[in-house]
PDB file of C-alpha atoms in Angstrom:
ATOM      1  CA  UNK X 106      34.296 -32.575 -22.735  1.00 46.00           C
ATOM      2  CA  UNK X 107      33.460 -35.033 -19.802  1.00 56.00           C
ATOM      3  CA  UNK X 108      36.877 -36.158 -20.386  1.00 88.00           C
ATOM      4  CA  UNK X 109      38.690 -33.152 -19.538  1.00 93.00           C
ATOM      5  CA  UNK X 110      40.859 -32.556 -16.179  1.00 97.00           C
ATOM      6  CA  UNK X 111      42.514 -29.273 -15.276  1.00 98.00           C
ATOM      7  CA  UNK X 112      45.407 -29.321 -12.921  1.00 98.00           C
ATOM      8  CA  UNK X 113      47.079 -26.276 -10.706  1.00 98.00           C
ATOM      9  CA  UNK X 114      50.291 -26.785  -9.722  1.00 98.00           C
ATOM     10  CA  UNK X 115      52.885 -24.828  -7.867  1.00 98.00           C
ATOM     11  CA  UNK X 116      56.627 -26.544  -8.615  1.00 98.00           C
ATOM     12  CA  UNK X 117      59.514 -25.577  -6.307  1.00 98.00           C
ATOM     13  CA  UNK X 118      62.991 -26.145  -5.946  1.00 98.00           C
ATOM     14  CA  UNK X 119      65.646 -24.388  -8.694  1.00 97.00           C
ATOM     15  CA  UNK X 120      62.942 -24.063 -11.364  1.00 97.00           C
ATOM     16  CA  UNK X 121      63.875 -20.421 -12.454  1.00 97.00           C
ATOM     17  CA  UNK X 122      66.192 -19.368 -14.939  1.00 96.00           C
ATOM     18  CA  UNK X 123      66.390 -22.796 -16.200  1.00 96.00           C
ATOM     19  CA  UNK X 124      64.278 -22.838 -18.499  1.00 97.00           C
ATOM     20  CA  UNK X 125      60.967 -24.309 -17.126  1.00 97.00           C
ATOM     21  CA  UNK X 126      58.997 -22.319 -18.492  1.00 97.00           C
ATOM     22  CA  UNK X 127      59.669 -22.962 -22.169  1.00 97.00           C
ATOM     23  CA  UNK X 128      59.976 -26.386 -21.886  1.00 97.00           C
ATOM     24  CA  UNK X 129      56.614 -26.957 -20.080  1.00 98.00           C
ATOM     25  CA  UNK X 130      55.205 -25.378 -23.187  1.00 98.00           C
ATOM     26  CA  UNK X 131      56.534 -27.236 -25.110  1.00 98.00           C
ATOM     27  CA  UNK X 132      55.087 -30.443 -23.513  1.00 97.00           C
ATOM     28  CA  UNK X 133      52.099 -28.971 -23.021  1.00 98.00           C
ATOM     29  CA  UNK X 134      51.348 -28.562 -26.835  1.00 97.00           C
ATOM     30  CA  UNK X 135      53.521 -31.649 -27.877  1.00 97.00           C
ATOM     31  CA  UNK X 136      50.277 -33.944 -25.577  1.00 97.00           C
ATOM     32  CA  UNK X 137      47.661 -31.121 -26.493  1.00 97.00           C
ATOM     33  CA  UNK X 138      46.626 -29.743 -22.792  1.00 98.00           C
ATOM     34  CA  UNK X 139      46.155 -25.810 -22.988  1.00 98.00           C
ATOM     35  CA  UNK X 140      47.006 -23.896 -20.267  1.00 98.00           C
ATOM     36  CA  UNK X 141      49.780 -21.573 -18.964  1.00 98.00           C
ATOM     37  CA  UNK X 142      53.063 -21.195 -16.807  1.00 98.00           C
ATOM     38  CA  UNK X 143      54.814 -18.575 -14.902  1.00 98.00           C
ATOM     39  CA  UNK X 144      57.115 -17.567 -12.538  1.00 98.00           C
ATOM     40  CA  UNK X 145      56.003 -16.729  -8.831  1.00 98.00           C
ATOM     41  CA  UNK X 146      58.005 -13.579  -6.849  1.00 97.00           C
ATOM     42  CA  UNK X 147      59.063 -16.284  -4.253  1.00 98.00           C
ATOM     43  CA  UNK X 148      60.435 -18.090  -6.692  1.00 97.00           C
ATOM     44  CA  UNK X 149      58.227 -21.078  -7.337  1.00 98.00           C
ATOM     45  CA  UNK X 150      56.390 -21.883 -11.003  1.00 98.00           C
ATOM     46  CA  UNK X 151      52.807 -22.166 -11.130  1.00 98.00           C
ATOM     47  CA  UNK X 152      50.639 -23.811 -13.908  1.00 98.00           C
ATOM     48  CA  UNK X 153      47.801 -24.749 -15.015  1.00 98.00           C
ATOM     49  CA  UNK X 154      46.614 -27.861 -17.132  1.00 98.00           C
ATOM     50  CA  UNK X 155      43.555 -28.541 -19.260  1.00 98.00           C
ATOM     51  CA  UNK X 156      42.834 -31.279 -21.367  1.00 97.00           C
ATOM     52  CA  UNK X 157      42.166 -34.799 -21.897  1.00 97.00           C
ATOM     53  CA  UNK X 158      42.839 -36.794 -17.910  1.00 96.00           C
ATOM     54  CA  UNK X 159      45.966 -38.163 -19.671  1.00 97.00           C
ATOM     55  CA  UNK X 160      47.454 -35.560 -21.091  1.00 97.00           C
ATOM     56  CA  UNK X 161      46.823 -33.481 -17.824  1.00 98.00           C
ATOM     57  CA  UNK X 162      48.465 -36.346 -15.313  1.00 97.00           C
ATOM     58  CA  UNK X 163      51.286 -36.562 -17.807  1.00 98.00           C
ATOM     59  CA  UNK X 164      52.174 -32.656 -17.289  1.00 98.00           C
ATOM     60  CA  UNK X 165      51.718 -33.052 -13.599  1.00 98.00           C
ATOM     61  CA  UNK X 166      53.707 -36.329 -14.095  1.00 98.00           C
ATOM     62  CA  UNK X 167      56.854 -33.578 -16.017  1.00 98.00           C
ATOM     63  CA  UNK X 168      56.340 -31.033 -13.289  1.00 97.00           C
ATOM     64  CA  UNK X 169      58.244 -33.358 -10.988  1.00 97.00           C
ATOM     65  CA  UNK X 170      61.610 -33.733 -13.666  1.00 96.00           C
ATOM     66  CA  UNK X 171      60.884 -30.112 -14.700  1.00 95.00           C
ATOM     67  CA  UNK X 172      63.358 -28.980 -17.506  1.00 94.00           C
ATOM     68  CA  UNK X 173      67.318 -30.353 -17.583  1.00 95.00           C
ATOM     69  CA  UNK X 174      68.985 -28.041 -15.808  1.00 96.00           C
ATOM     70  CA  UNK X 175      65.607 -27.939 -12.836  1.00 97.00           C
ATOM     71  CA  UNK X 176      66.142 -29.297  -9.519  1.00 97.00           C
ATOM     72  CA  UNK X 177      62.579 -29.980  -8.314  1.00 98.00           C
ATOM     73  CA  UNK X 178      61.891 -30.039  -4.636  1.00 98.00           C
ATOM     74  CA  UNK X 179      57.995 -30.382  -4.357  1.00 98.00           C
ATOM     75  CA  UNK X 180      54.956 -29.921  -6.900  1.00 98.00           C
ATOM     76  CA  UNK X 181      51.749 -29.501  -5.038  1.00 98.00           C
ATOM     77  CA  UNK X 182      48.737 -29.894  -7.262  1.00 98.00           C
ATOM     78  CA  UNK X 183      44.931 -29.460  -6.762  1.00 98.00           C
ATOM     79  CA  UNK X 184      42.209 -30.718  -9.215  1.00 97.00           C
ATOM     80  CA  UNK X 185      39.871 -27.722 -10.246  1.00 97.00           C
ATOM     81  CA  UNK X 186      36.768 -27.765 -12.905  1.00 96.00           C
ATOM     82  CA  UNK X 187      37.978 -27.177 -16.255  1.00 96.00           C
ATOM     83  CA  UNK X 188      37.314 -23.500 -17.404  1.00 95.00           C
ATOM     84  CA  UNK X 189      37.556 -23.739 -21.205  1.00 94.00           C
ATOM     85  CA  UNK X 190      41.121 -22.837 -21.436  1.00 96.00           C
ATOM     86  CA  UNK X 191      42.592 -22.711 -25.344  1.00 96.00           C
ATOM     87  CA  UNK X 192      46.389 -22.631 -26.502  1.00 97.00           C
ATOM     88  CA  UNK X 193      49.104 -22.775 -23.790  1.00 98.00           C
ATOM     89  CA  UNK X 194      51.126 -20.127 -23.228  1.00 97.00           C
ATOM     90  CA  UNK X 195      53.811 -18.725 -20.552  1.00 97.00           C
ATOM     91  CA  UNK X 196      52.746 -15.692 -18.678  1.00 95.00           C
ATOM     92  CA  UNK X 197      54.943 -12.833 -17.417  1.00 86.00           C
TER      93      UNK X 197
END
């Protein structure tokens, strides 16, 4: 487990209704980091990655392309202790 990271990131820019969400779950479980995603009243996405250090920067690495139609403006991210997180899913 040494080799897990976890990553909380807050993505803005036009990253609702276009289908950020369900795309970051799908990368999430395509490189195996568990985790979750939502949508924030003021618009933003936040998420959180755990898993392998790779797989983790990699996720950060999509939050800044986001899905096709996203325009992303800024993706702040702080490092946090890993808390055992299983599956990823998108939150409501």
């Amino acid at each position: 487990m040494s080799d897990r990271s976890r990553a909380h990131a807050f993505v803005s820019g036009r990253v609702q209704g276009v289908f950020f969400r369900a795309t970051t779950r799908e990368e999430a479980r395509e490189r195996g980091v568990d985790g979750w995603v939502r949508n924030l009243e003021d618009g933003r996405v936040e998420a959180v990655f755990e898993g392998p250090a790779e797989a983790v920067e990699g996720m950060v690495a999509f939050c800044h392309e986001g899905s096709d139609a996203a325009v992303v403006e800024d993706v702040e991210v702080t490092y946090e202790e890993p808390a055992g997180l299983e599956g990823f899913r998108v939150r409501r």
